[in-house]
mmCIF file of C-alpha atoms in Angstrom:
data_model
loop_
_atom_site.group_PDB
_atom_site.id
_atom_site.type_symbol
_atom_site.label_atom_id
_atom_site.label_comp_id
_atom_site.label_asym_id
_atom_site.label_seq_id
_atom_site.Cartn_x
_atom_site.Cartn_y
_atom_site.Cartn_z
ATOM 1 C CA UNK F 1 -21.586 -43.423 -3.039
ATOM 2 C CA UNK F 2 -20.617 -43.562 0.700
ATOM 3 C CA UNK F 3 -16.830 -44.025 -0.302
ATOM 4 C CA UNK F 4 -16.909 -41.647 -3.291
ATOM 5 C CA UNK F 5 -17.875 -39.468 -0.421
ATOM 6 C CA UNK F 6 -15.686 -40.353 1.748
ATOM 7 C CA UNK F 7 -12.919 -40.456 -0.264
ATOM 8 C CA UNK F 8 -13.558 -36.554 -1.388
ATOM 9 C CA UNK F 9 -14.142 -35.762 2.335
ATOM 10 C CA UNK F 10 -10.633 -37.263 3.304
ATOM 11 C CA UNK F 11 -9.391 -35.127 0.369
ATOM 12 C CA UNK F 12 -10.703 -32.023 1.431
ATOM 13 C CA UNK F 13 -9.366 -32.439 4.958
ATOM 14 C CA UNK F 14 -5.774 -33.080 3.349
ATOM 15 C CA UNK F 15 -6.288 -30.417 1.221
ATOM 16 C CA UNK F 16 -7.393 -27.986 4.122
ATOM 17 C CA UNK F 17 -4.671 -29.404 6.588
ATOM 18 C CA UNK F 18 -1.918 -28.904 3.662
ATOM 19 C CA UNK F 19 -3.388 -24.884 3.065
ATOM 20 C CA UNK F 20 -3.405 -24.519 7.037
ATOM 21 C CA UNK F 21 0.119 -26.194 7.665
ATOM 22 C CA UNK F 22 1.725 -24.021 4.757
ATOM 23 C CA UNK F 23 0.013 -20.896 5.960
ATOM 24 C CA UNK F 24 1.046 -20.455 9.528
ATOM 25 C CA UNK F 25 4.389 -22.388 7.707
ATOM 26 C CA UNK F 26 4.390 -19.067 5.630
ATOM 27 C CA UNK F 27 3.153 -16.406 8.698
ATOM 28 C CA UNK F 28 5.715 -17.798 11.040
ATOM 29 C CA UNK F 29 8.282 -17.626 8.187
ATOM 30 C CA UNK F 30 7.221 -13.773 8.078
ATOM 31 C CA UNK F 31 6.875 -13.026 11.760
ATOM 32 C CA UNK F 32 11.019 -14.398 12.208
ATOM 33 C CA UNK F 33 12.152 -12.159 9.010
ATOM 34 C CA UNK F 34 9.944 -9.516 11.315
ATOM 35 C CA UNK F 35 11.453 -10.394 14.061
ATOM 36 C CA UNK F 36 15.152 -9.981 12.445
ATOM 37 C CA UNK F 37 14.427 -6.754 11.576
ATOM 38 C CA UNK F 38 13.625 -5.479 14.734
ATOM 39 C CA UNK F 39 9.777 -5.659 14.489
ATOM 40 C CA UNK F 40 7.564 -7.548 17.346
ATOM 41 C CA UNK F 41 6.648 -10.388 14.626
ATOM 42 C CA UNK F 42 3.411 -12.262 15.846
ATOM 43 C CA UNK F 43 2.975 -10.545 19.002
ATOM 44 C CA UNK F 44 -0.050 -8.486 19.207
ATOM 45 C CA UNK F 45 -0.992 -5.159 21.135
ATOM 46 C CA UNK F 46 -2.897 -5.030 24.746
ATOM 47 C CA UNK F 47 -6.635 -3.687 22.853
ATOM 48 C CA UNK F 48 -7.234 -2.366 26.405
ATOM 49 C CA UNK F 49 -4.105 -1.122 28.241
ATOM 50 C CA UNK F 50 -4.226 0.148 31.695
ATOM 51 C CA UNK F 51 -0.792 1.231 32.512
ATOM 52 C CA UNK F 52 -0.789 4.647 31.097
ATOM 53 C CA UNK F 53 2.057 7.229 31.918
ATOM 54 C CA UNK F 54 2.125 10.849 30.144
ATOM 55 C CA UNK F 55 5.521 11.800 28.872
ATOM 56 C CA UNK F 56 6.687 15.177 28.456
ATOM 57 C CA UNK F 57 9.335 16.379 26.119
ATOM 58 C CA UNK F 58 10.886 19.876 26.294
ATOM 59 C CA UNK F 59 13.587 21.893 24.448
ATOM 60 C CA UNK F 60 15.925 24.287 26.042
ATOM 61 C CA UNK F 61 17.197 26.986 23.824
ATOM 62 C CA UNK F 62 16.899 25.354 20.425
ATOM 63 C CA UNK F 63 18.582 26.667 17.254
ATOM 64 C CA UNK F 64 15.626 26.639 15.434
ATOM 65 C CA UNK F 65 12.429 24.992 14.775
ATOM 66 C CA UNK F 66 11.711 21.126 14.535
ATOM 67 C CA UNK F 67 9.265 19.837 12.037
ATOM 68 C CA UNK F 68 9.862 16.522 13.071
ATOM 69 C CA UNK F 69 9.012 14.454 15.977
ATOM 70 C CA UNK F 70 8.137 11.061 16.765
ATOM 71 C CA UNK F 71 8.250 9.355 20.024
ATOM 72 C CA UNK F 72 9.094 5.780 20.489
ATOM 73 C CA UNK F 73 7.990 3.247 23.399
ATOM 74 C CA UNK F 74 10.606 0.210 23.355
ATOM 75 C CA UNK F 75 9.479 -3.379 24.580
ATOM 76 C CA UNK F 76 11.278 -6.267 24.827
ATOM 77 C CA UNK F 77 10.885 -10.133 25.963
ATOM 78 C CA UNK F 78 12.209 -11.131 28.637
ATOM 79 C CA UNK F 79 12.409 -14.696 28.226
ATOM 80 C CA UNK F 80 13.866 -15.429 24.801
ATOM 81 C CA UNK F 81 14.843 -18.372 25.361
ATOM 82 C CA UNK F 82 11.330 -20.455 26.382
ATOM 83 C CA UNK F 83 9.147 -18.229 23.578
ATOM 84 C CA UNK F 84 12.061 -17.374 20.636
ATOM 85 C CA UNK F 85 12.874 -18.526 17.576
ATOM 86 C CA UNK F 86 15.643 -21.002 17.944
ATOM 87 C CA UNK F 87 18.622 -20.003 15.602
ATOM 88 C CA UNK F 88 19.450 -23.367 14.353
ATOM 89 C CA UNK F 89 23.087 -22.815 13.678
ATOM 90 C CA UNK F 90 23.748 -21.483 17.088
ATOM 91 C CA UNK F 91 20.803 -23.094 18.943
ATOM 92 C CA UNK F 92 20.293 -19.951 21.041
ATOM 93 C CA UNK F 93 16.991 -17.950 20.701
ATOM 94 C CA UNK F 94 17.137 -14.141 18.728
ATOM 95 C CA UNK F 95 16.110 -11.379 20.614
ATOM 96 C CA UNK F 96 12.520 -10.003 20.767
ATOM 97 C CA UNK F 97 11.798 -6.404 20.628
ATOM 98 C CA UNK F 98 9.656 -3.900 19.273
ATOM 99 C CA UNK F 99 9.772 -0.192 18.921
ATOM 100 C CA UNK F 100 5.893 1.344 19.040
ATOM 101 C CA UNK F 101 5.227 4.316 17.818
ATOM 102 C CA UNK F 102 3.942 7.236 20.452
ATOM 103 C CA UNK F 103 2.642 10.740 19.386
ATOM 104 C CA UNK F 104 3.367 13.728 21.065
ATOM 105 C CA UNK F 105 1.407 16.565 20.739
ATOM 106 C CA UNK F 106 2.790 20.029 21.253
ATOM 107 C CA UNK F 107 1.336 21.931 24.197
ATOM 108 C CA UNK F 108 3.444 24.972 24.582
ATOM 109 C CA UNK F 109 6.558 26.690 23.082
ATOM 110 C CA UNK F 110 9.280 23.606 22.928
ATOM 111 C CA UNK F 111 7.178 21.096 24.458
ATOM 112 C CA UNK F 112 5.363 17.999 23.762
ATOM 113 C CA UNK F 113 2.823 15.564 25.499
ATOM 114 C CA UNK F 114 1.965 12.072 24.456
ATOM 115 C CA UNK F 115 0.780 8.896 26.299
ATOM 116 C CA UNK F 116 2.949 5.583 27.008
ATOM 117 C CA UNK F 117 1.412 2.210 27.969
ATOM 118 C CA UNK F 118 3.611 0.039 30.000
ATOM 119 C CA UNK F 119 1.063 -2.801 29.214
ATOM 120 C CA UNK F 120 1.308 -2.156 25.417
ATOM 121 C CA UNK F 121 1.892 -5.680 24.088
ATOM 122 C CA UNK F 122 -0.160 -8.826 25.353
ATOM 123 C CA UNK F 123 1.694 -11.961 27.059
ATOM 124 C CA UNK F 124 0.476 -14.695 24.610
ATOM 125 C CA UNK F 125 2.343 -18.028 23.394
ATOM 126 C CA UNK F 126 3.427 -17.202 19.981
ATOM 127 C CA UNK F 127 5.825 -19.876 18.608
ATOM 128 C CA UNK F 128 4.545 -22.754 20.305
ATOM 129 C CA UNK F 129 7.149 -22.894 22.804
ATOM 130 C CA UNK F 130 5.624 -20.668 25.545
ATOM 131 C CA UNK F 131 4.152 -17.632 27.120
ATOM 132 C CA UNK F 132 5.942 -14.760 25.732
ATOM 133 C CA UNK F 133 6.635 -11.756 28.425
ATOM 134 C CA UNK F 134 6.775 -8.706 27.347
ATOM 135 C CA UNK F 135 8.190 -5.399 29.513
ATOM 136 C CA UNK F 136 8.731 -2.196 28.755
ATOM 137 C CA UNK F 137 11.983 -0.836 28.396
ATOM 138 C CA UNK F 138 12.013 3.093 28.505
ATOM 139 C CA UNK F 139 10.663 5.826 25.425
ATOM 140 C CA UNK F 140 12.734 8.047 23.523
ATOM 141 C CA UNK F 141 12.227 10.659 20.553
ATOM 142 C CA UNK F 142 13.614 12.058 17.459
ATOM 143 C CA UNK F 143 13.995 15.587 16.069
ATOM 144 C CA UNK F 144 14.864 16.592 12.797
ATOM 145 C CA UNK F 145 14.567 20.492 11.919
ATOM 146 C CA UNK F 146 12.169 19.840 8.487
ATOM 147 C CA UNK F 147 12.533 16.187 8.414
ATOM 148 C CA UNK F 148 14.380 15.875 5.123
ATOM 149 C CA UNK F 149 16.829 13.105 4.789
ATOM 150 C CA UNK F 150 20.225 14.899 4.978
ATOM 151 C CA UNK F 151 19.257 16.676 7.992
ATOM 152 C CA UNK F 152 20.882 15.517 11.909
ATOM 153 C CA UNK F 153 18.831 13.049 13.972
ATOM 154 C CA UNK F 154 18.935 14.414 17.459
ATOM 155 C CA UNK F 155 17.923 11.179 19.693
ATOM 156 C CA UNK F 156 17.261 10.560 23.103
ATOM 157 C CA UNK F 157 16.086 7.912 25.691
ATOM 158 C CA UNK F 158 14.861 6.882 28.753
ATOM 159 C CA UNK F 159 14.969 4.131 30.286
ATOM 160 C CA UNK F 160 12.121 2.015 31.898
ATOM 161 C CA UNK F 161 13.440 3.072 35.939
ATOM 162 C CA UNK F 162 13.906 6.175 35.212
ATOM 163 C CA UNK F 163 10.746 7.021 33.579
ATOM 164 C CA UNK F 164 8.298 4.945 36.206
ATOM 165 C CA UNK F 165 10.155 7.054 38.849
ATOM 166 C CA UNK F 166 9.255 10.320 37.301
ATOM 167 C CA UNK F 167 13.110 11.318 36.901
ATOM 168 C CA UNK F 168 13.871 13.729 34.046
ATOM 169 C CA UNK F 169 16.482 13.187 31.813
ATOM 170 C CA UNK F 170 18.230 15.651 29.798
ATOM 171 C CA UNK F 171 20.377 16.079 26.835
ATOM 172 C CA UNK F 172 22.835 18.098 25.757
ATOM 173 C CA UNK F 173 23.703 18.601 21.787
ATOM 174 C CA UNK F 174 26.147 21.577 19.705
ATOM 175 C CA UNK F 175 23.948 23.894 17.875
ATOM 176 C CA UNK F 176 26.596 23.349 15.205
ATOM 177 C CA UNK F 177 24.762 20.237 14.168
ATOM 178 C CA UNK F 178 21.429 22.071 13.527
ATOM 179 C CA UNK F 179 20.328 21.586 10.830
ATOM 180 C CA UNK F 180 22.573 19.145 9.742
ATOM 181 C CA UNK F 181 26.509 17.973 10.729
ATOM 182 C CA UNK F 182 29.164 19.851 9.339
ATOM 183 C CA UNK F 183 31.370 18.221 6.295
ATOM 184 C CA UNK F 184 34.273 16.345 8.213
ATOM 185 C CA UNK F 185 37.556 16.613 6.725
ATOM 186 C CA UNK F 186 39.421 14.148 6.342
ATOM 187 C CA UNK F 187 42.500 12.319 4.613
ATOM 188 C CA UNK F 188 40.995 11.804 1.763
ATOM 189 C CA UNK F 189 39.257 15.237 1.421
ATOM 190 C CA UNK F 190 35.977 16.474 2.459
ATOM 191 C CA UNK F 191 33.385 13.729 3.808
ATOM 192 C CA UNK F 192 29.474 14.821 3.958
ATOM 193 C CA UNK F 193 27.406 13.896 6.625
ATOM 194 C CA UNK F 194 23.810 13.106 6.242
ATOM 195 C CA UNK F 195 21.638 11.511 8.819
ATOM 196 C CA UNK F 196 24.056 12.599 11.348
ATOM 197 C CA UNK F 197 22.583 10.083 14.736
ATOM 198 C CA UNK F 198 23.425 12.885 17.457
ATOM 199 C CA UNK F 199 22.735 11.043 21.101
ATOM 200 C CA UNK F 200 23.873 14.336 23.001
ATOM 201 C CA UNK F 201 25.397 13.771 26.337
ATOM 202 C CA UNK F 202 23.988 14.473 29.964
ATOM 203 C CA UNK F 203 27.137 15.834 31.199
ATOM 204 C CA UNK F 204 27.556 19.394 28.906
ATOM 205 C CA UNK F 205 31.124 19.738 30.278
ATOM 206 C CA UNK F 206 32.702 16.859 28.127
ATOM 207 C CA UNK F 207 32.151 18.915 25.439
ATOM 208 C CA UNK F 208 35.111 21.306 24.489
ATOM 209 C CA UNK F 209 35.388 24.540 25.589
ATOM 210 C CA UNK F 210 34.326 26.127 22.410
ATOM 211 C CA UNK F 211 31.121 24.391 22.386
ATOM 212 C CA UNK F 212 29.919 24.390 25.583
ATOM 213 C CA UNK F 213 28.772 28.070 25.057
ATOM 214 C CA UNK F 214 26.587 26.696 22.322
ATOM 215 C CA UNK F 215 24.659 24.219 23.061
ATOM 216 C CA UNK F 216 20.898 23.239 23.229
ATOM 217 C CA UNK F 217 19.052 20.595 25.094
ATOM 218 C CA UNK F 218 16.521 18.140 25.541
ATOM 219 C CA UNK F 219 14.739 16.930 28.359
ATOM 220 C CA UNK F 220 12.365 13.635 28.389
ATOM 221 C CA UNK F 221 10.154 13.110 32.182
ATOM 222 C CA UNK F 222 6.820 11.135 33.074
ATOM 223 C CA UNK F 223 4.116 11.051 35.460
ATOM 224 C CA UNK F 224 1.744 7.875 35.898
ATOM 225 C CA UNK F 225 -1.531 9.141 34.108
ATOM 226 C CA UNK F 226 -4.830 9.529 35.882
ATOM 227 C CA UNK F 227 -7.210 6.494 34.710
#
């Protein structure tokens, strides 16, 4: 009876090691598909943050209403190599990063609060190979006028030293791309374009002369948030 039992016990224990082994086998798989994709993979939030800043997003003159707008907070390891997944066919680790969302609220006419943690993601060995580190790398935003698909994606960003130093940035964009990019012709005929990525441009003279007369902006600041 002892080695019946025995016998099932040391079966179990294979059994459990095997389901174990092919699960993180199958989570890890997951997390580097994740990863390739642009997502964080295994790395978990900070469930109690401490590094809050409030960001503030204004328009200037805009053609017309936006419907949609999502911020962005960008993080990304900074030591790839000791924590990453190992690319076997290079033998160089990929690149961490992960884009978390941030909402901002709308507090006035043409602009928007919402709250950024510097401290968002949580320092933790991951893969087995070491302590992950995570920093933040700056917040951005995008605007579409009703959020339907054809429509232009007007995008902007700041990054990380500029926002901890409470510098605004701003953005200049043709109103001629509101609601969405004028047809480009071409060679071949007329070319639609839908999804149009505008980045806009700080400087509003490299635009030509007949634009510069007509064009919009947006501006992206922080201050460090009282805890």
């Amino acid at each position: 009876m002892h080695r019946v039992l025995k016998i099932c016990l040391a079966t179990l224990l294979i059994t459990a090691c095997s389901r174990t082994e092919n699960t993180m086998s199958q989570d890890l798989s997951t997390a580097e598909a994740d990863v390739d994709n642009g997502g964080r993979g295994l790395a978990k939030l900070n469930p109690q943050p401490r590094q809050a800043y409030e960001v503030v997003l204004k328009l200037h003159n805009p053609p017309g209403p936006f419907e949609r707008i999502e911020g962005v907070a960008q993080y990304d390891v900074t030591n790839d190599a000791e924590c990453g997944r190992i690319n076997p066919a290079t033998g160089t680790a990929g690149r961490i990063t992960s884009q978390e969302p941030v909402t901002l609220k709308r507090v006035a006419d043409d602009e928007y609060h919402g709250t950024v943690y510097l401290d968002k993601l949580l320092d933790e060995d991951y893969y087995g190979r070491g302590v992950c580190h995570w920093k933040f790398s700056g917040t951005g935003a995008l605007l579409k006028a009703t959020g339907a698909h054809e429509e232009t994606r007007f995008l902007t960003f700041i990054d990380a030293d500029r926002f901890t130093a409470g510098e605004a940035l701003t953005r200049h964009y043709p109103t001629r791309d509101y609601p969405r990019a004028s047809p480009v012709e071409g060679p071949y005929g007329t070319t639609s374009i839908e999804d149009y990525p505008a980045r806009g441009n700080e400087d509003p003279t490299v635009f030509v002369p007949e634009l510069r007369d007509a064009l919009f902006s947006i501006s992206l600041s922080a201050k460090e948030a009282k805890q």
